[in-house]
Amino acid sequence: MKTLVKSGFTRDRIDATSALVQLALDKAKASGASAAEASALVAHGLSVTVRQGEIETVEHNEDNSISVTVYYGDTLGSASTTDLEQAAVIKAVEAACAIAQHTAEDSCFGLADTGLLASEIPDLDLYEPNSITIEQAIDSAKACEQIALDSDSRITNSEGASLSMQEGLDVYGNTNGFLHGLLRSRYSKSCSVIAQDASGMQRDYWYDTRRHFSDLESDASIGQKTAHRTLRRLGATKLSTRQAPVIFEAPVASSLVSHFLSAISGGNLYRQSSFLLDHLGKAVFPEYLSIEELPHIPRALASSPYDNEGVVTNERTLVQAGVLQGYLLSSYTARKLGMQTTGNAGGPHNVIMSHGESDLAGLLRSMDTGLLVTELIGYGINSVTGDYSRGAAGFWVERGEIQYPVDEITIAGNLRTIYQDIVSVGNDIDTRGTIRCGSVLIGNMTIAGN
Amino acid sequence: MSEIITLAKNALLEPAGLGNQDIETLMGKLCSMNIDYADMYFQYSCYESWSLEEGRVKSGSYNQARGVGVRAISGEKTGFAYSDAILLPSLSNAVDAARSIAKQGMDKSIALTWPEKPELTLYSSANPVQSLGDTDKVQLLEQVDKKVRKLDSRVQQVTASLSGVHEVVLIARSDGDLVADIRPLVRLNVNVIVEQNGRREQGGAGGGGRFGYQYFLEHGRIDSYAKEAVDQALTNLDAVGSPAGEMQVVLGPGWPGILLHEAIGHGLEGDFNRKGTSAFSNRIGEQVASPLCTVVDDGTIADRRGSMNVDDEGTATQNTMLIEKGMLRNYMQDTLNARLMGVSSTGNGRRESYAHLPMPRMTNTYMLAGETPPEEIIASVKKGLYAKNFGGGQVDITSGKFVFSASEAYLIEDGKIGRPVKGATLIGNGPDVLTRVSMVGNDLRLDPGVGTCGKEGQSVPVGVGQPTMRIDGLTVGGTQE
């Protein structure tokens, strides 16, 4: 097989992309816009999937887009295109300008305040040029899957293993003179297998995703965890309906933090569609908990020196001793709320929840009897009321030890109560995503079954 | 040459000066030895959206995408590459990358058939984005806002959005077929937040399909969306905690058909069944539902959100019998999985865009009507839950476990609909849930045209539908024991 993997960005490519953003800004000004901002993304990559030892897909991707927002005083219009030819970019700017003729004014619209824009851009080591060939990627995926398949005779089938290598260049510019590009890379490895016995089939998976290829979990570790997680689900049964303590295993516990972040994000607050309206300065979590946002962790997935508006990002405390200290705001949502942007246009950066000394086994012991949740399905979260009801699978725990797997149950409560009812957080931090937290023990939830 | 093909060629090939000969040469190169099947998927799409909040339309956006996806299949292996530009050099590169999946060999000679006969037209090929002036689009949303606020003084927030997509696709296949489709799609959504004594609740409604924006100006549709959203929000103001545990559940007609989509639809997609990873694998001909249940996937209903003249591999869509009187009859197939399973494609090969690989996906999935009046079904339940409307759902196709979340539900007590209860998630087991269907209503309804299905990171528009039905024993994920 021929090896065709695109790697790296030439200086010319970076300059040309920046020039295109500048062209969009200039064109907007020339069309009478009072201000404009534009961002371009140029990315390429490769992903391979193998299944049962054979190549299933080899996908080459090449993604280009530019989006522009123009302001005419207090009105705006936006447009985007995947065509980076100059003519197409100009056409997009014209489309945005046309839309701005029909939209209503809002005095909160506009670019970020100049004084808040990032001036020094630290290198956060978010980019490693790809040096992995297609053959190496295929071999690695095959190894992950083979280790999982070989680990137990009850593993009878596979959904395959994948490896993905992606590189991207992100350029953001606005008419207040900001123009900067960031290079990022992302490598992912995943495996999913199926185990079967007389009780039926169960599937599970494991994955890792990192900015640098060398930071990825080994093939053996991915394969072994996939096999372990799949096998332990065999023979799952329903529980009877009951109240019990619940542990969210670290990979699913981050979803609880994610609902919190959504509730304190500016868009939901000014539209009053948050269950945490007017909670600034109030206790949302127990006193021993804090949550920080650390945007500058080297190589971390959600690290960034500036946000989607060029505003500098800073370390900050979202929750101190259980009390909500700040929201996640962009310039627009901040103005809507009469506040200042927090550098969160585009969302949160690395969010870290504090933890105790116990590992997951320790949490299980302190729970004694209850439910360990390892998978959640469905979308049963009401963002306005905080009502929570989701499908779950996991394990019933007694005397601090896993007894048997369970599925086809739901867990329910209200997020405001659930947050206050966090008994402890484990030190088994999952560092793969935007949110870093350990397993979370909740004092009591309603489990529905038969 | 038929009209749609001509329009598609004008939109996709002509700007780059590409002609029939270029496509045939590229296809010949793509189909060098060891390639069993290949296709090139040219696509142009423009998408616009307008959104209203605080009583005014303050933002709008217009997005345009054009590109080509190139796929080569050798056995079970697929090579895939795409380009954001429809230009000869980038197309050549994509062809080289895609065919590198197989050992190189001589180029083949492929003659494409430029169809003469007119295609089936389930919808208009007019661009919906141009079906109404921009000022009128803004006024339409403002009208929605006014109507909602007039209905009840407890309304605090109204958000509404209007969006339209115009999509032109041209598919060249290695078996010589050249097929085109032009697909419109519009959607209107409204969400309201009401407040009473410090308690806030939300409600929503909307609709759409494959036509222009005029649809929303006809038959008092805006009035009914406004009323539905407000009613739902007000109902939820009175809602009490939902019961928890297994009980009789009556699902209302229309959108609650999402049950079928999650519980059985995904499990009947060809890829999972070829790989043997679905809870429905190797079960064709078996009884998987009560004899009251007949379920189809029908991509041929005029104007519906999930319909297409041809799927994204150029195969004509069809009405596929999935479950007939409780018996499992067919899976839904795309070209790759159909070939490997030795059957024909059912016209279910779909992809989000040129930048994604096609796979078996649903179109409009629904259950045919039964004979029982819906009132009789409600009256038959001594104690249970009536679920009228839902949010989203999800399924684990291997274990068969699925969930879907109610956005409007009521207790049934002694055969009468009682107090509203807070949205609860319903959970069940796909291969057995339909065996528990004990009554099917005569009131089949399709959903209003708002469904989007996600699979392996790809979103496609779909439809669902069903009559009122009673399920004896479904777990309701409430908070009240």
JSON list of N, CA and C in Angstrom, two decimals, chain A residues 190-227:
[
{"chain": "A", "resi": 190, "resn": "SER", "atom": "N", "xyz": [-8.96, 3.86, 19.81]},
{"chain": "A", "resi": 190, "resn": "SER", "atom": "CA", "xyz": [-10.12, 3.28, 20.48]},
{"chain": "A", "resi": 190, "resn": "SER", "atom": "C", "xyz": [-10.33, 1.84, 20.07]},
{"chain": "A", "resi": 191, "resn": "CYS", "atom": "N", "xyz": [-11.04, 1.10, 20.92]},
{"chain": "A", "resi": 191, "resn": "CYS", "atom": "CA", "xyz": [-11.31, -0.31, 20.64]},
{"chain": "A", "resi": 191, "resn": "CYS", "atom": "C", "xyz": [-12.66, -0.66, 21.26]},
{"chain": "A", "resi": 192, "resn": "SER", "atom": "N", "xyz": [-13.42, -1.51, 20.56]},
{"chain": "A", "resi": 192, "resn": "SER", "atom": "CA", "xyz": [-14.73, -1.92, 21.08]},
{"chain": "A", "resi": 192, "resn": "SER", "atom": "C", "xyz": [-14.97, -3.38, 20.71]},
{"chain": "A", "resi": 193, "resn": "VAL", "atom": "N", "xyz": [-15.27, -4.21, 21.70]},
{"chain": "A", "resi": 193, "resn": "VAL", "atom": "CA", "xyz": [-15.50, -5.63, 21.42]},
{"chain": "A", "resi": 193, "resn": "VAL", "atom": "C", "xyz": [-16.81, -6.10, 22.04]},
{"chain": "A", "resi": 194, "resn": "ILE", "atom": "N", "xyz": [-17.20, -7.31, 21.66]},
{"chain": "A", "resi": 194, "resn": "ILE", "atom": "CA", "xyz": [-18.46, -7.88, 22.13]},
{"chain": "A", "resi": 194, "resn": "ILE", "atom": "C", "xyz": [-18.19, -9.22, 22.80]},
{"chain": "A", "resi": 195, "resn": "ALA", "atom": "N", "xyz": [-18.75, -9.37, 23.98]},
{"chain": "A", "resi": 195, "resn": "ALA", "atom": "CA", "xyz": [-18.63, -10.63, 24.71]},
{"chain": "A", "resi": 195, "resn": "ALA", "atom": "C", "xyz": [-20.00, -11.30, 24.70]},
{"chain": "A", "resi": 196, "resn": "GLN", "atom": "N", "xyz": [-19.99, -12.63, 24.72]},
{"chain": "A", "resi": 196, "resn": "GLN", "atom": "CA", "xyz": [-21.26, -13.35, 24.65]},
{"chain": "A", "resi": 196, "resn": "GLN", "atom": "C", "xyz": [-21.20, -14.58, 25.53]},
{"chain": "A", "resi": 197, "resn": "ASP", "atom": "N", "xyz": [-22.29, -14.82, 26.25]},
{"chain": "A", "resi": 197, "resn": "ASP", "atom": "CA", "xyz": [-22.46, -16.11, 26.93]},
{"chain": "A", "resi": 197, "resn": "ASP", "atom": "C", "xyz": [-23.95, -16.43, 26.91]},
{"chain": "A", "resi": 198, "resn": "ALA", "atom": "N", "xyz": [-24.37, -17.39, 27.70]},
{"chain": "A", "resi": 198, "resn": "ALA", "atom": "CA", "xyz": [-25.77, -17.81, 27.65]},
{"chain": "A", "resi": 198, "resn": "ALA", "atom": "C", "xyz": [-26.72, -16.65, 27.96]},
{"chain": "A", "resi": 199, "resn": "SER", "atom": "N", "xyz": [-26.23, -15.66, 28.70]},
{"chain": "A", "resi": 199, "resn": "SER", "atom": "CA", "xyz": [-27.10, -14.54, 29.10]},
{"chain": "A", "resi": 199, "resn": "SER", "atom": "C", "xyz": [-27.33, -13.54, 27.97]},
{"chain": "A", "resi": 200, "resn": "GLY", "atom": "N", "xyz": [-26.51, -13.60, 26.92]},
{"chain": "A", "resi": 200, "resn": "GLY", "atom": "CA", "xyz": [-26.67, -12.66, 25.82]},
{"chain": "A", "resi": 200, "resn": "GLY", "atom": "C", "xyz": [-25.36, -11.96, 25.47]},
{"chain": "A", "resi": 201, "resn": "MET", "atom": "N", "xyz": [-25.48, -10.85, 24.71]},
{"chain": "A", "resi": 201, "resn": "MET", "atom": "CA", "xyz": [-24.29, -10.12, 24.24]},
{"chain": "A", "resi": 201, "resn": "MET", "atom": "C", "xyz": [-24.14, -8.81, 25.01]},
{"chain": "A", "resi": 202, "resn": "GLN", "atom": "N", "xyz": [-22.90, -8.41, 25.25]},
{"chain": "A", "resi": 202, "resn": "GLN", "atom": "CA", "xyz": [-22.60, -7.11, 25.81]},
{"chain": "A", "resi": 202, "resn": "GLN", "atom": "C", "xyz": [-21.42, -6.49, 25.06]},
{"chain": "A", "resi": 203, "resn": "ARG", "atom": "N", "xyz": [-21.49, -5.18, 24.90]},
{"chain": "A", "resi": 203, "resn": "ARG", "atom": "CA", "xyz": [-20.43, -4.47, 24.21]},
{"chain": "A", "resi": 203, "resn": "ARG", "atom": "C", "xyz": [-19.87, -3.41, 25.15]},
{"chain": "A", "resi": 204, "resn": "ASP", "atom": "N", "xyz": [-18.59, -3.17, 25.09]},
{"chain": "A", "resi": 204, "resn": "ASP", "atom": "CA", "xyz": [-18.04, -1.99, 25.76]},
{"chain": "A", "resi": 204, "resn": "ASP", "atom": "C", "xyz": [-16.79, -1.55, 25.00]},
{"chain": "A", "resi": 205, "resn": "TYR", "atom": "N", "xyz": [-16.18, -0.48, 25.45]},
{"chain": "A", "resi": 205, "resn": "TYR", "atom": "CA", "xyz": [-15.07, 0.09, 24.68]},
{"chain": "A", "resi": 205, "resn": "TYR", "atom": "C", "xyz": [-14.12, 0.80, 25.62]},
{"chain": "A", "resi": 206, "resn": "TRP", "atom": "N", "xyz": [-12.97, 1.15, 25.10]},
{"chain": "A", "resi": 206, "resn": "TRP", "atom": "CA", "xyz": [-12.07, 2.07, 25.80]},
{"chain": "A", "resi": 206, "resn": "TRP", "atom": "C", "xyz": [-11.37, 2.91, 24.74]},
{"chain": "A", "resi": 207, "resn": "TYR", "atom": "N", "xyz": [-10.98, 4.10, 25.12]},
{"chain": "A", "resi": 207, "resn": "TYR", "atom": "CA", "xyz": [-10.31, 4.97, 24.15]},
{"chain": "A", "resi": 207, "resn": "TYR", "atom": "C", "xyz": [-9.37, 5.89, 24.89]},
{"chain": "A", "resi": 208, "resn": "ASP", "atom": "N", "xyz": [-8.49, 6.49, 24.12]},
{"chain": "A", "resi": 208, "resn": "ASP", "atom": "CA", "xyz": [-7.67, 7.58, 24.66]},
{"chain": "A", "resi": 208, "resn": "ASP", "atom": "C", "xyz": [-7.56, 8.63, 23.57]},
{"chain": "A", "resi": 209, "resn": "THR", "atom": "N", "xyz": [-7.40, 9.88, 23.98]},
{"chain": "A", "resi": 209, "resn": "THR", "atom": "CA", "xyz": [-7.23, 10.95, 23.00]},
{"chain": "A", "resi": 209, "resn": "THR", "atom": "C", "xyz": [-6.28, 11.99, 23.59]},
{"chain": "A", "resi": 210, "resn": "ARG", "atom": "N", "xyz": [-5.28, 12.39, 22.80]},
{"chain": "A", "resi": 210, "resn": "ARG", "atom": "CA", "xyz": [-4.21, 13.28, 23.30]},
{"chain": "A", "resi": 210, "resn": "ARG", "atom": "C", "xyz": [-3.75, 14.23, 22.19]},
{"chain": "A", "resi": 211, "resn": "ARG", "atom": "N", "xyz": [-3.11, 15.31, 22.60]},
{"chain": "A", "resi": 211, "resn": "ARG", "atom": "CA", "xyz": [-2.52, 16.24, 21.63]},
{"chain": "A", "resi": 211, "resn": "ARG", "atom": "C", "xyz": [-1.25, 15.67, 20.99]},
{"chain": "A", "resi": 212, "resn": "HIS", "atom": "N", "xyz": [-0.52, 14.86, 21.76]},
{"chain": "A", "resi": 212, "resn": "HIS", "atom": "CA", "xyz": [0.71, 14.26, 21.24]},
{"chain": "A", "resi": 212, "resn": "HIS", "atom": "C", "xyz": [0.53, 12.75, 21.13]},
{"chain": "A", "resi": 213, "resn": "PHE", "atom": "N", "xyz": [1.00, 12.19, 20.05]},
{"chain": "A", "resi": 213, "resn": "PHE", "atom": "CA", "xyz": [0.85, 10.75, 19.83]},
{"chain": "A", "resi": 213, "resn": "PHE", "atom": "C", "xyz": [1.52, 9.96, 20.95]},
{"chain": "A", "resi": 214, "resn": "SER", "atom": "N", "xyz": [2.70, 10.45, 21.37]},
{"chain": "A", "resi": 214, "resn": "SER", "atom": "CA", "xyz": [3.48, 9.71, 22.37]},
{"chain": "A", "resi": 214, "resn": "SER", "atom": "C", "xyz": [2.80, 9.65, 23.74]},
{"chain": "A", "resi": 215, "resn": "ASP", "atom": "N", "xyz": [1.81, 10.53, 23.96]},
{"chain": "A", "resi": 215, "resn": "ASP", "atom": "CA", "xyz": [1.09, 10.51, 25.24]},
{"chain": "A", "resi": 215, "resn": "ASP", "atom": "C", "xyz": [-0.07, 9.51, 25.27]},
{"chain": "A", "resi": 216, "resn": "LEU", "atom": "N", "xyz": [-0.37, 8.90, 24.11]},
{"chain": "A", "resi": 216, "resn": "LEU", "atom": "CA", "xyz": [-1.50, 7.97, 24.06]},
{"chain": "A", "resi": 216, "resn": "LEU", "atom": "C", "xyz": [-1.21, 6.72, 24.88]},
{"chain": "A", "resi": 217, "resn": "GLU", "atom": "N", "xyz": [-2.28, 6.15, 25.45]},
{"chain": "A", "resi": 217, "resn": "GLU", "atom": "CA", "xyz": [-2.16, 4.87, 26.15]},
{"chain": "A", "resi": 217, "resn": "GLU", "atom": "C", "xyz": [-1.63, 3.82, 25.18]},
{"chain": "A", "resi": 218, "resn": "SER", "atom": "N", "xyz": [-0.94, 2.83, 25.70]},
{"chain": "A", "resi": 218, "resn": "SER", "atom": "CA", "xyz": [-0.37, 1.79, 24.84]},
{"chain": "A", "resi": 218, "resn": "SER", "atom": "C", "xyz": [-1.48, 0.91, 24.26]},
{"chain": "A", "resi": 219, "resn": "ASP", "atom": "N", "xyz": [-1.15, 0.23, 23.16]},
{"chain": "A", "resi": 219, "resn": "ASP", "atom": "CA", "xyz": [-2.11, -0.69, 22.53]},
{"chain": "A", "resi": 219, "resn": "ASP", "atom": "C", "xyz": [-2.56, -1.74, 23.54]},
{"chain": "A", "resi": 220, "resn": "ALA", "atom": "N", "xyz": [-1.60, -2.25, 24.32]},
{"chain": "A", "resi": 220, "resn": "ALA", "atom": "CA", "xyz": [-1.92, -3.32, 25.27]},
{"chain": "A", "resi": 220, "resn": "ALA", "atom": "C", "xyz": [-2.91, -2.82, 26.32]},
{"chain": "A", "resi": 221, "resn": "SER", "atom": "N", "xyz": [-2.69, -1.61, 26.82]},
{"chain": "A", "resi": 221, "resn": "SER", "atom": "CA", "xyz": [-3.57, -1.07, 27.84]},
{"chain": "A", "resi": 221, "resn": "SER", "atom": "C", "xyz": [-4.98, -0.84, 27.29]},
{"chain": "A", "resi": 222, "resn": "ILE", "atom": "N", "xyz": [-5.08, -0.29, 26.07]},
{"chain": "A", "resi": 222, "resn": "ILE", "atom": "CA", "xyz": [-6.40, -0.06, 25.45]},
{"chain": "A", "resi": 222, "resn": "ILE", "atom": "C", "xyz": [-7.10, -1.41, 25.27]},
{"chain": "A", "resi": 223, "resn": "GLY", "atom": "N", "xyz": [-6.39, -2.40, 24.72]},
{"chain": "A", "resi": 223, "resn": "GLY", "atom": "CA", "xyz": [-6.98, -3.71, 24.47]},
{"chain": "A", "resi": 223, "resn": "GLY", "atom": "C", "xyz": [-7.43, -4.39, 25.75]},
{"chain": "A", "resi": 224, "resn": "GLN", "atom": "N", "xyz": [-6.58, -4.35, 26.77]},
{"chain": "A", "resi": 224, "resn": "GLN", "atom": "CA", "xyz": [-6.92, -5.00, 28.04]},
{"chain": "A", "resi": 224, "resn": "GLN", "atom": "C", "xyz": [-8.12, -4.34, 28.73]},
{"chain": "A", "resi": 225, "resn": "LYS", "atom": "N", "xyz": [-8.12, -3.01, 28.74]},
{"chain": "A", "resi": 225, "resn": "LYS", "atom": "CA", "xyz": [-9.25, -2.32, 29.38]},
{"chain": "A", "resi": 225, "resn": "LYS", "atom": "C", "xyz": [-10.55, -2.59, 28.63]},
{"chain": "A", "resi": 226, "resn": "THR", "atom": "N", "xyz": [-10.48, -2.61, 27.29]},
{"chain": "A", "resi": 226, "resn": "THR", "atom": "CA", "xyz": [-11.67, -2.91, 26.50]},
{"chain": "A", "resi": 226, "resn": "THR", "atom": "C", "xyz": [-12.22, -4.28, 26.88]},
{"chain": "A", "resi": 227, "resn": "ALA", "atom": "N", "xyz": [-11.34, -5.27, 26.93]},
{"chain": "A", "resi": 227, "resn": "ALA", "atom": "CA", "xyz": [-11.76, -6.63, 27.24]},
{"chain": "A", "resi": 227, "resn": "ALA", "atom": "C", "xyz": [-12.35, -6.71, 28.65]}
]
